[in-house]
Short mmCIF file of C-alpha atoms in Angstrom, two decimals:
data_model
loop_
_atom_site.label_atom_id
_atom_site.label_comp_id
_atom_site.label_asym_id
_atom_site.label_seq_id
_atom_site.Cartn_x
_atom_site.Cartn_y
_atom_site.Cartn_z
CA THR A 1209 64.29 72.74 168.03
CA ARG A 1210 67.22 70.59 166.85
CA CYS A 1211 65.56 70.15 163.39
CA ALA A 1212 64.79 73.84 163.11
CA SER A 1213 68.40 74.82 163.92
CA LYS A 1214 69.67 72.28 161.30
CA ARG A 1215 67.38 73.79 158.69
CA LEU A 1216 68.62 77.30 159.56
CA LYS A 1217 72.26 76.11 159.32
CA THR A 1218 71.53 74.50 155.95
CA ARG A 1219 69.98 77.71 154.66
CA SER A 1220 72.90 79.73 156.00
CA ASP A 1221 75.44 77.45 154.29
CA ALA A 1222 73.44 77.63 151.06
CA SER A 1223 73.31 81.42 151.18
CA GLN A 1224 77.05 81.60 151.90
CA GLY A 1225 77.69 79.22 149.02
CA SER A 1226 75.55 81.35 146.71
CA PHE A 1227 77.41 84.45 147.86
CA ARG A 1228 80.78 82.79 147.17
CA ALA A 1229 79.52 81.61 143.78
CA ALA A 1230 78.36 85.13 142.97
CA LEU A 1231 81.77 86.51 143.97
CA ARG A 1232 83.52 83.94 141.81
CA TYR A 1233 81.19 84.76 138.90
CA HIS A 1234 81.73 88.52 139.11
CA ALA A 1235 85.47 88.06 139.55
CA GLY A 1236 85.43 85.85 136.48
CA VAL A 1237 83.55 88.51 134.53
CA ARG A 1238 86.15 91.10 135.55
CA VAL A 1239 89.01 88.80 134.57
CA THR A 1240 87.32 88.07 131.23
CA ARG A 1241 86.86 91.77 130.53
CA ILE A 1242 90.47 92.52 131.43
CA ALA A 1243 91.63 89.68 129.20
CA ARG A 1244 89.35 90.92 126.42
CA TYR A 1245 90.11 94.63 126.50
CA GLY A 1246 93.53 94.65 128.16
CA ALA A 1247 95.38 93.99 124.90
CA GLU A 1248 93.56 96.88 123.19
CA ALA A 1249 94.28 99.19 126.13
CA LEU A 1250 97.97 98.22 126.16
CA ALA A 1251 98.23 98.74 122.40
CA PHE A 1252 96.53 102.15 122.62
CA VAL A 1253 98.86 103.33 125.39
CA ALA A 1254 101.91 101.96 123.57
CA GLY A 1255 100.89 103.81 120.41
CA LEU A 1256 100.60 107.11 122.26
CA VAL A 1257 103.84 106.66 124.21
CA LEU A 1258 105.86 105.78 121.13
CA CYS A 1259 104.58 108.90 119.37
CA LEU A 1260 105.66 111.22 122.20
CA PRO A 1261 109.30 111.71 121.05
CA LEU A 1262 108.00 112.96 117.69
CA LEU A 1263 105.46 115.41 119.12
CA GLY A 1264 108.03 117.80 120.57
CA THR A 1265 108.92 119.53 117.30
CA ASP A 1266 106.80 122.20 115.64
CA ALA A 1267 107.46 120.90 112.11
CA PHE A 1268 106.31 118.30 109.61
CA CYS A 1269 108.61 115.94 107.71
CA LEU A 1270 106.74 116.69 104.44
CA ASP A 1271 105.77 119.94 102.77
CA ASP A 1272 102.67 118.16 101.40
CA SER A 1273 101.20 118.18 104.92
CA PHE A 1274 100.74 121.95 104.59
CA ILE A 1275 98.73 121.46 101.39
CA HIS A 1276 95.93 119.83 103.41
CA LEU A 1277 96.19 122.65 105.94
CA ALA A 1278 95.99 125.22 103.14
CA TYR A 1279 92.70 123.71 101.91
CA ALA A 1280 91.41 123.52 105.49
CA LYS A 1281 92.34 127.19 105.88
CA SER A 1282 90.27 128.04 102.80
CA ILE A 1283 87.28 126.25 104.31
CA HIS A 1284 87.67 128.21 107.57
CA LEU A 1285 87.84 131.48 105.65
CA GLY A 1286 84.66 130.71 103.71
CA GLU A 1287 86.47 130.28 100.37
CA GLY A 1288 85.29 126.73 99.73
CA ILE A 1289 87.59 123.80 99.06
CA SER A 1290 90.20 125.89 97.27
CA TYR A 1291 93.96 126.35 97.08
CA ASN A 1292 94.13 130.04 96.19
CA PRO A 1293 90.98 131.90 97.25
CA PHE A 1294 87.91 130.59 95.41
CA ASP A 1295 89.82 128.62 92.73
CA SER A 1296 88.27 125.21 93.68
CA GLU A 1297 91.23 122.98 92.83
CA THR A 1298 91.47 119.21 93.36
CA GLY A 1299 95.01 119.10 94.74
CA PHE A 1300 94.20 116.48 97.37
CA SER A 1301 93.56 112.74 97.18
CA SER A 1302 92.19 112.41 100.73
CA PRO A 1303 88.94 114.40 101.08
CA LEU A 1304 88.16 112.68 104.39
CA TRP A 1305 91.45 113.82 105.95
CA LEU A 1306 90.82 117.33 104.66
CA GLY A 1307 87.35 117.33 106.21
CA LEU A 1308 88.70 116.03 109.51
CA LEU A 1309 91.36 118.76 109.61
CA SER A 1310 88.73 121.42 108.99
CA LEU A 1311 86.92 120.23 112.14
CA TRP A 1312 89.96 119.62 114.37
CA PRO A 1313 90.24 121.15 116.93
CA PHE A 1314 87.31 123.49 116.25
CA GLY A 1315 89.58 126.12 114.71
CA LEU A 1316 92.46 126.54 112.30
CA PRO A 1317 94.68 123.55 113.16
CA SER A 1318 98.26 124.03 114.29
CA ILE A 1319 101.13 121.64 113.58
CA LEU A 1320 101.06 120.25 117.13
CA ALA A 1321 97.27 119.75 117.01
CA VAL A 1322 97.52 117.80 113.75
CA LYS A 1323 100.37 115.67 115.14
CA CYS A 1324 98.28 114.87 118.24
CA LEU A 1325 95.36 113.86 116.01
CA GLY A 1326 97.65 111.54 114.08
CA ALA A 1327 99.00 110.03 117.31
CA LEU A 1328 95.46 109.30 118.54
CA LEU A 1329 94.56 107.66 115.24
CA HIS A 1330 97.74 105.59 115.34
CA ALA A 1331 97.00 104.44 118.90
CA ALA A 1332 93.45 103.49 117.88
CA SER A 1333 94.89 101.54 114.92
CA ALA A 1334 97.16 99.59 117.28
CA ALA A 1335 94.14 98.76 119.48
CA LEU A 1336 92.18 97.54 116.44
CA GLY A 1337 95.22 95.50 115.42
CA ALA A 1338 95.13 93.68 118.76
CA ALA A 1339 91.40 93.00 118.32
CA LEU A 1340 92.02 91.71 114.79
CA CYS A 1341 94.74 89.35 116.04
CA ARG A 1342 92.32 87.92 118.60
CA GLU A 1343 89.79 87.41 115.82
CA CYS A 1344 92.37 85.46 113.80
CA GLU A 1345 93.63 83.49 116.85
CA PRO A 1346 90.61 83.05 119.17
CA GLU A 1347 92.13 79.96 120.83
CA THR A 1348 95.28 81.79 122.00
CA PRO A 1349 94.14 85.28 123.00
CA HIS A 1350 97.45 86.12 124.69
CA VAL A 1351 99.09 86.76 121.30
CA ALA A 1352 96.83 89.80 120.90
CA TRP A 1353 98.84 91.52 123.63
CA VAL A 1354 102.00 91.08 121.57
CA ALA A 1355 100.28 92.04 118.31
CA GLY A 1356 99.12 95.37 119.69
CA VAL A 1357 102.65 96.37 120.69
CA PHE A 1358 104.03 95.18 117.33
CA PHE A 1359 101.44 97.33 115.57
CA ALA A 1360 102.22 100.37 117.73
CA ALA A 1361 105.99 100.10 117.13
CA THR A 1362 105.99 99.77 113.33
CA PRO A 1363 108.60 102.41 112.30
CA LEU A 1364 106.96 103.83 109.15
CA ALA A 1365 103.54 103.82 110.85
CA LEU A 1366 104.98 105.94 113.68
CA GLN A 1367 106.37 108.40 111.15
CA GLY A 1368 103.08 108.46 109.31
CA ALA A 1369 101.23 109.19 112.56
CA THR A 1370 103.16 112.43 113.14
CA SER A 1371 103.71 113.42 109.50
CA GLY A 1372 100.54 115.51 109.21
CA MET A 1373 99.33 113.25 106.38
CA GLU A 1374 96.31 110.96 106.11
CA VAL A 1375 98.34 107.79 106.78
CA PRO A 1376 96.99 106.90 110.28
CA LEU A 1377 93.40 107.63 109.27
CA ALA A 1378 93.57 105.33 106.23
CA THR A 1379 95.27 102.63 108.32
CA LEU A 1380 92.59 102.79 111.02
CA LEU A 1381 89.73 102.56 108.53
CA THR A 1382 91.34 99.67 106.63
CA LEU A 1383 91.70 97.76 109.90
CA ALA A 1384 88.10 98.57 110.82
CA PHE A 1385 86.91 97.27 107.44
CA THR A 1386 88.85 94.02 107.89
CA LEU A 1387 87.56 93.44 111.41
CA ALA A 1388 83.95 94.18 110.44
CA LEU A 1389 84.07 91.79 107.47
CA LEU A 1390 85.56 89.00 109.60
CA ARG A 1391 82.71 89.47 112.07
CA GLU A 1392 80.14 89.28 109.25
CA ARG A 1393 78.95 92.86 109.79
CA LEU A 1394 78.62 93.67 106.10
CA GLY A 1395 76.92 97.05 106.46
CA LEU A 1396 79.62 98.33 108.80
CA ALA A 1397 82.30 96.89 106.52
CA ALA A 1398 80.83 98.70 103.51
CA CYS A 1399 80.77 101.95 105.46
CA MET A 1400 84.37 101.56 106.69
CA GLY A 1401 85.55 100.59 103.21
CA GLY A 1402 83.95 103.69 101.69
CA LEU A 1403 85.53 105.96 104.30
CA ALA A 1404 88.88 104.21 103.77
CA TYR A 1405 88.73 105.03 100.06
CA LEU A 1406 88.04 108.68 100.87
CA ALA A 1407 91.05 108.62 103.20
CA ARG A 1408 93.42 106.98 100.69
CA PRO A 1409 92.30 105.66 97.27
CA GLU A 1410 94.85 102.82 97.31
CA THR A 1411 92.77 101.08 99.99
CA LEU A 1412 90.42 100.07 97.17
CA ALA A 1413 92.86 97.31 96.16
CA PHE A 1414 92.81 95.85 99.69
CA THR A 1415 89.04 96.04 100.20
CA ALA A 1416 88.35 94.48 96.80
CA CYS A 1417 90.86 91.64 97.25
CA PHE A 1418 89.81 90.82 100.81
CA SER A 1419 86.08 90.91 99.96
CA ALA A 1420 86.66 88.58 97.02
CA SER A 1421 88.77 86.16 99.08
CA ARG A 1422 86.12 86.02 101.83
CA ALA A 1423 83.40 85.41 99.24
CA LEU A 1424 85.42 82.54 97.74
CA GLU A 1425 86.28 81.06 101.13
CA LEU A 1426 82.69 81.06 102.39
CA ARG A 1427 81.22 80.44 98.92
CA SER A 1428 78.90 83.36 99.40
CA ALA A 1429 78.66 86.16 96.88
CA GLY A 1430 76.84 88.15 99.55
CA LYS A 1431 80.19 89.09 101.10
CA LEU A 1432 80.78 91.31 98.07
CA VAL A 1433 78.16 93.66 99.53
CA ALA A 1434 81.06 95.13 101.49
CA MET A 1435 82.36 96.59 98.21
CA LEU A 1436 79.29 98.80 97.80
CA GLY A 1437 80.82 101.38 100.14
CA PRO A 1438 84.17 101.76 98.34
CA GLY A 1439 82.40 101.71 94.97
CA ALA A 1440 80.02 104.47 96.03
CA ALA A 1441 82.91 106.54 97.45
CA LEU A 1442 84.83 106.18 94.18
CA LEU A 1443 81.86 107.44 92.16
CA VAL A 1444 81.10 110.32 94.54
CA PHE A 1445 84.67 111.61 94.66
CA GLY A 1446 85.04 111.11 90.90
CA ALA A 1447 81.85 113.08 90.28
CA TYR A 1448 83.15 115.89 92.50
CA CYS A 1449 86.48 116.03 90.63
CA SER A 1450 84.66 115.99 87.28
CA THR A 1451 82.47 118.87 88.34
CA VAL A 1452 85.36 120.97 89.63
CA SER A 1453 88.14 120.23 87.14
CA GLY A 1454 86.53 118.38 84.25
CA HIS A 1455 88.50 115.21 85.01
CA PHE A 1456 87.40 112.12 86.94
CA TRP A 1457 90.54 111.86 89.09
CA PRO A 1458 92.19 114.58 91.22
CA ASN A 1459 95.19 116.51 89.88
CA THR A 1460 97.56 114.34 91.90
CA PHE A 1461 96.68 111.26 89.82
CA TYR A 1462 97.67 112.91 86.54
CA VAL A 1463 100.91 114.31 87.96
CA LYS A 1464 102.10 111.29 89.97
CA GLY A 1465 100.35 108.37 88.26
CA GLY A 1466 101.75 106.04 85.63
CA ALA A 1467 102.82 102.40 85.41
CA HIS A 1468 106.49 101.85 86.30
CA PRO A 1469 106.67 98.28 87.69
CA ALA A 1470 110.46 97.86 87.68
CA ALA A 1471 111.18 101.11 89.52
CA GLY A 1472 108.22 100.55 91.84
CA LEU A 1473 109.28 97.08 92.92
CA THR A 1474 112.84 98.30 93.47
CA TYR A 1475 111.52 101.11 95.62
CA LEU A 1476 109.28 98.75 97.60
CA ALA A 1477 112.26 96.57 98.49
CA LYS A 1478 114.78 99.37 99.07
CA GLU A 1479 112.80 102.00 100.95
CA VAL A 1480 109.80 100.18 102.47
CA LEU A 1481 110.36 96.52 103.29
CA ILE A 1482 113.89 97.08 104.57
CA LEU A 1483 112.39 99.19 107.39
CA GLN A 1484 109.94 96.47 108.45
CA PRO A 1485 111.28 94.46 111.42
CA VAL A 1486 109.25 91.39 110.39
CA VAL A 1487 111.00 91.30 107.00
CA ALA A 1488 114.41 92.68 107.99
CA SER A 1489 115.07 90.12 110.77
CA VAL A 1490 115.35 86.33 110.74
CA ALA A 1491 113.12 86.09 113.83
CA GLY A 1492 110.42 88.15 112.14
CA LEU A 1493 110.49 86.05 108.98
CA ALA A 1494 110.35 82.84 111.05
CA LEU A 1495 107.26 84.08 112.93
CA LEU A 1496 105.64 85.27 109.70
CA ILE A 1497 106.05 81.87 108.05
CA ARG A 1498 104.93 80.01 111.17
CA GLY A 1499 101.82 82.17 111.46
CA LEU A 1500 100.77 81.24 107.93
CA GLN A 1501 101.64 77.57 108.51
CA GLU A 1502 99.56 77.50 111.69
CA ALA A 1503 96.61 79.02 109.85
CA ALA A 1504 96.94 76.38 107.12
CA ARG A 1505 97.09 73.60 109.73
CA LYS A 1506 93.84 74.79 111.30
CA ARG A 1507 92.28 75.33 107.84
CA SER A 1508 91.63 78.94 108.82
CA PHE A 1509 91.79 81.24 105.81
CA ALA A 1510 91.32 84.57 107.61
CA LEU A 1511 95.01 85.32 108.14
CA PRO A 1512 96.18 84.08 104.69
CA SER A 1513 93.44 86.17 103.06
CA ILE A 1514 94.54 89.27 104.95
CA VAL A 1515 98.22 88.74 104.09
CA LEU A 1516 97.39 88.03 100.44
CA SER A 1517 95.26 91.19 100.22
CA GLY A 1518 98.04 93.23 101.81
CA CYS A 1519 100.65 91.88 99.38
CA VAL A 1520 98.39 92.55 96.38
CA THR A 1521 97.90 96.12 97.59
CA LEU A 1522 101.64 96.67 98.06
CA LEU A 1523 102.29 95.44 94.52
CA ALA A 1524 99.45 97.52 93.09
CA ILE A 1525 100.83 100.67 94.72
CA ALA A 1526 104.37 99.90 93.56
CA CYS A 1527 103.33 99.34 89.94
CA SER A 1528 100.79 102.14 89.53
CA ARG A 1529 102.82 105.31 90.15
CA ARG A 1530 106.20 106.89 89.58
CA LEU A 1531 108.51 105.95 92.43
CA TYR A 1532 112.09 107.17 92.73
CA PRO A 1533 114.57 105.06 94.75
CA ASP A 1534 116.33 108.14 96.15
CA LEU A 1535 113.18 109.50 97.87
CA ARG A 1536 112.34 108.36 101.39
CA PHE A 1537 109.13 108.94 103.33
CA TYR A 1538 107.75 111.27 100.66
CA GLN A 1539 106.78 108.14 98.69
CA SER A 1540 107.08 105.30 101.19
CA ARG A 1541 104.04 106.71 103.01
CA TYR A 1542 101.77 105.28 100.31
CA PHE A 1543 102.54 101.73 101.49
CA VAL A 1544 101.99 102.24 105.24
CA ILE A 1545 98.23 101.74 105.05
CA VAL A 1546 98.64 97.93 104.70
CA LEU A 1547 102.01 97.26 106.36
CA TRP A 1548 100.12 96.14 109.49
CA VAL A 1549 99.56 92.72 107.86
CA LEU A 1550 103.21 91.86 108.64
CA PRO A 1551 103.12 92.30 112.46
CA LEU A 1552 99.69 90.63 112.50
CA ALA A 1553 101.04 87.47 110.87
CA ALA A 1554 104.18 87.54 113.05
CA ALA A 1555 102.11 87.79 116.25
CA CYS A 1556 99.90 84.89 115.14
CA GLY A 1557 103.10 82.88 114.66
CA LEU A 1558 103.65 82.98 118.44
CA ALA A 1559 100.59 80.80 119.05
CA ARG A 1560 101.38 77.35 120.49
CA LEU A 1561 105.12 77.89 120.42
CA ARG A 1562 107.17 76.64 123.33
CA ARG A 1563 107.64 79.36 125.89
CA GLY A 1564 111.41 79.55 125.53
CA VAL A 1565 111.30 79.67 121.73
CA ALA A 1566 108.52 82.27 121.78
CA VAL A 1567 110.46 84.49 124.19
CA LEU A 1568 113.64 84.18 122.11
CA LEU A 1569 111.97 85.00 118.80
CA CYS A 1570 109.83 87.77 120.26
CA GLY A 1571 112.80 89.32 122.07
CA THR A 1572 114.95 89.25 118.92
CA LEU A 1573 112.16 90.85 116.91
CA CYS A 1574 111.70 93.54 119.58
CA LEU A 1575 115.42 94.39 119.44
CA ALA A 1576 115.28 94.73 115.65
CA ASN A 1577 112.13 96.82 116.00
CA GLY A 1578 113.74 99.09 118.60
CA TYR A 1579 116.80 99.70 116.43
CA LEU A 1580 114.70 100.50 113.33
CA CYS A 1581 112.41 102.81 115.33
CA PHE A 1582 115.41 104.71 116.71
CA TYR A 1583 116.93 104.97 113.23
CA ASN A 1584 113.69 106.12 111.61
CA ASN A 1585 112.90 108.62 114.38
CA SER A 1586 116.33 110.22 113.96
CA LEU A 1587 115.78 110.35 110.21
CA GLN A 1588 112.35 111.94 110.67
CA LEU A 1589 113.75 114.70 112.88
CA ALA A 1590 116.36 115.44 110.21
CA GLN A 1591 113.64 115.55 107.56
CA GLU A 1592 111.61 117.97 109.68
CA ARG A 1593 114.63 120.27 109.93
CA GLY A 1594 115.01 120.17 106.16
CA VAL A 1595 111.34 120.99 105.52
CA ASP A 1596 111.50 123.78 108.08
CA ARG A 1597 114.52 125.30 106.37
CA LEU A 1598 113.63 124.79 102.70
CA HIS A 1599 109.87 125.31 102.82
CA VAL A 1600 108.64 127.00 105.99
CA ASP A 1601 111.48 129.56 106.17
CA VAL A 1602 111.03 130.30 102.46
CA ALA A 1603 107.31 130.86 102.95
CA ARG A 1604 107.87 133.15 105.93
CA TYR A 1605 110.42 135.18 103.96
CA VAL A 1606 108.00 135.51 101.03
CA ALA A 1607 105.21 136.62 103.37
CA ALA A 1608 107.40 139.20 105.14
CA SER A 1609 109.52 140.58 102.29
CA LEU A 1610 107.60 140.48 99.01
CA PRO A 1611 104.71 142.74 97.92
CA LYS A 1612 101.35 141.53 99.17
CA GLU A 1613 99.93 141.30 95.63
CA SER A 1614 102.77 139.12 94.28
CA VAL A 1615 102.17 136.08 92.08
CA ILE A 1616 104.74 133.45 93.04
CA GLY A 1617 105.67 130.29 91.18
CA VAL A 1618 106.77 127.58 93.63
CA GLU A 1619 107.89 123.96 93.55
CA GLY A 1620 106.95 123.33 97.21
CA ALA A 1621 103.29 124.28 97.24
CA GLY A 1622 102.34 123.52 100.87
CA ALA A 1623 104.00 125.93 103.27
CA SER A 1624 104.16 128.60 100.52
CA ARG A 1625 100.37 128.73 100.43
CA TYR A 1626 99.65 128.12 104.10
CA PHE A 1627 101.93 130.82 105.57
CA THR A 1628 101.52 133.59 102.98
CA PRO A 1629 98.77 136.25 102.85
CA ARG A 1630 95.65 135.39 100.88
CA SER A 1631 96.27 138.42 98.65
CA MET A 1632 99.29 136.60 97.20
CA ARG A 1633 98.67 134.12 94.39
CA ILE A 1634 100.67 130.89 94.53
CA VAL A 1635 101.26 129.02 91.25
CA ASP A 1636 102.19 125.37 91.82
CA LEU A 1637 104.83 124.62 89.16
CA VAL A 1638 104.39 120.87 89.65
CA GLY A 1639 100.68 121.08 88.86
CA LEU A 1640 99.30 119.32 91.94
CA ASN A 1641 97.14 122.35 92.73
CA ASP A 1642 96.54 123.65 89.21
CA ARG A 1643 94.25 121.67 86.90
CA HIS A 1644 95.75 123.25 83.76
CA LEU A 1645 99.39 122.58 84.63
CA ALA A 1646 98.50 119.02 85.64
CA HIS A 1647 97.52 118.22 82.02
CA LEU A 1648 100.21 120.07 80.05
CA GLY A 1649 102.58 117.11 79.82
CA ALA A 1650 106.31 116.97 80.57
CA ASN A 1651 107.52 119.88 78.41
CA PRO A 1652 108.76 122.47 80.96
CA PHE A 1653 108.57 125.41 78.52
CA LEU A 1654 104.95 124.64 77.68
CA LYS A 1655 104.19 124.84 81.39
CA LEU A 1656 106.24 128.02 81.80
CA CYS A 1657 104.22 129.70 79.03
CA TYR A 1658 101.11 129.09 81.11
CA VAL A 1659 102.94 130.36 84.22
CA ARG A 1660 103.94 133.52 82.32
CA ASP A 1661 100.31 134.08 81.33
CA ARG A 1662 99.38 133.88 85.02
CA GLY A 1663 101.47 137.05 85.54
CA VAL A 1664 104.08 135.48 87.81
CA THR A 1665 106.30 138.08 89.53
CA HIS A 1666 108.59 135.84 91.61
CA PHE A 1667 109.82 132.26 91.80
CA ALA A 1668 110.87 130.02 94.72
CA TYR A 1669 112.55 127.00 93.18
CA PRO A 1670 115.17 124.28 93.84
CA ALA A 1671 118.27 123.78 91.73
CA GLY A 1672 116.54 121.33 89.39
CA TYR A 1673 114.34 124.11 88.00
CA ALA A 1674 117.16 126.64 87.52
CA ALA A 1675 118.13 125.74 83.93
CA ALA A 1676 114.60 125.97 82.50
CA LEU A 1677 113.76 129.16 84.39
CA ASP A 1678 116.99 130.88 83.35
CA ARG A 1679 116.26 130.09 79.68
CA ALA A 1680 112.72 131.44 79.96
CA PHE A 1681 113.05 134.52 82.21
CA GLU A 1682 115.50 137.19 83.22
CA LEU A 1683 115.71 136.71 86.99
CA THR A 1684 117.25 138.59 89.89
CA THR A 1685 118.19 136.39 92.83
CA LEU A 1686 116.90 137.76 96.15
CA VAL A 1687 117.94 135.09 98.64
CA ARG A 1688 118.99 131.43 98.84
CA PHE A 1689 118.08 128.90 101.52
CA ALA A 1690 120.48 125.98 101.85
CA GLU A 1691 120.28 122.65 103.67
CA PRO A 1692 123.66 120.86 103.76
CA ALA A 1693 122.16 117.37 104.11
CA TYR A 1694 118.56 117.15 102.93
CA ALA A 1695 117.36 113.96 104.64
CA GLN A 1696 114.38 113.35 102.36
CA LEU A 1697 116.92 112.11 99.81
CA ASP A 1698 118.83 108.84 100.05
CA PRO A 1699 121.68 109.43 100.67
CA PRO A 1700 121.25 112.95 102.12
CA ARG A 1701 122.90 115.69 100.05
CA PRO A 1702 122.94 119.49 99.83
CA TRP A 1703 119.77 121.16 98.62
CA VAL A 1704 119.17 124.83 97.81
CA VAL A 1705 115.96 126.79 97.25
CA THR A 1706 116.29 130.18 95.52
CA VAL A 1707 113.84 133.07 95.71
CA ALA A 1708 114.11 135.31 92.64
CA ARG A 1709 112.30 138.28 91.11
CA VAL A 1710 111.10 138.08 87.50
CA ASN A 1711 112.36 141.01 85.42
CA ARG A 1712 110.97 139.99 82.02
CA PRO A 1713 110.56 136.93 79.78
CA ARG A 1714 113.47 136.32 77.41
CA ALA A 1715 112.82 137.17 73.76
CA GLU A 1716 113.15 133.61 72.42
CA PHE A 1717 110.85 132.26 75.10
CA ALA A 1718 108.27 135.00 74.42
CA ALA A 1719 108.38 134.08 70.70
CA PHE A 1720 107.89 130.40 71.55
CA CYS A 1721 104.82 131.21 73.67
CA ALA A 1722 103.44 133.50 70.94
CA GLN A 1723 103.59 130.61 68.45
CA LEU A 1724 101.52 128.48 70.81
CA HIS A 1725 98.84 131.13 71.00
#
């Protein structure tokens, strides 16, 4: 009996020990999962929360946002991918964003719906940023928590998220490509790289540079398989543009493209990098340098390759298009797609720092980030007021006051097309949405001859167009819309858009056009 009771006690103790071990195991699994996904969850929530102050306005900070909506509207109305009904123009450089807008949210998208979509994409980008930081610093996973918040609070990325443009989508796909390639998932990387190109063509510079650096690091040409996706996307979109317009690139390339390295590098420093907390603060620069030093010490080339690819992309964007130092987000948005490399490197710089030093540097960087976010948010709200006044109000006036069969020449081609009746024809004077104007060169009177042949009846134009239009046409001013401090310019200054009726072409201008014919 005594032996039997001892055996029972032994079995009981063993079962209790197994039960405790099972509890400890499952608790450990929960803790591991929280540690693994907590940083991503925090980053996602931070991204959404930081976007909330910019969701309360029913306006975009760029008129170009309405261009995408105008094409999406054409798709909903069964007119194909067109600007005016059935004209099949290539006035967009982000076909993926256009396709996403045509599906979101299962109807013609409103401004608030598009802003919410951008906020979700931005939050997802912040979560991927945290995961990417853990991939670069697997030995110190706690820095991923900081990286996610740094990603979410990048000032220009926040503005891009609620701008109505393709910025957060391109950022998300570029991050997804980077993470997939680091994890050796080449098929997924190729797919993400191709989608990234269709979201923003400039991502091609990043995907090519990062694929090449990984191939050199691992001495494996197989890593270049990831470039099959971007290469295929380039050919497909180029074939589409060639079929529609007869040119390999969309209209936007011929209007905005061109090598201007000096102006581009000046713009990059003056309007982009100065708004990056990692660059604009001593603490941020210290963490950036330490992150790269730590990677070199460990002989880990993942982070240096990412930073190098980001810098190459920034320089490629700066040197490959016309950039004007007095324009703000209108052109700085091109760079946002790779600005996440800066907070990534800064977060990795926190690894193995003494606690006091890490808290000091991180706190200083957070203060700089908070100030720049507040400044940029205030600037964005001012830009939204300007776009509302100079573009949306103009479009609503045109829709309500002019004949429904009017042909209107406009400089701001987004809201003017989106808010006006489809019976009106909108002629984009810049040429972004007109394949013929896009290739007529810089002579304004050559372009105006083409506009005259389109039968234009009215113009809506800023002051910069007044001299050429007055020399070409006899105009009657109908109304002027003024903004005393147009915040898209640096520094802000008064801006006026005039709506005028065309009476007749002037005799000298008509003779000039007749000679061309």
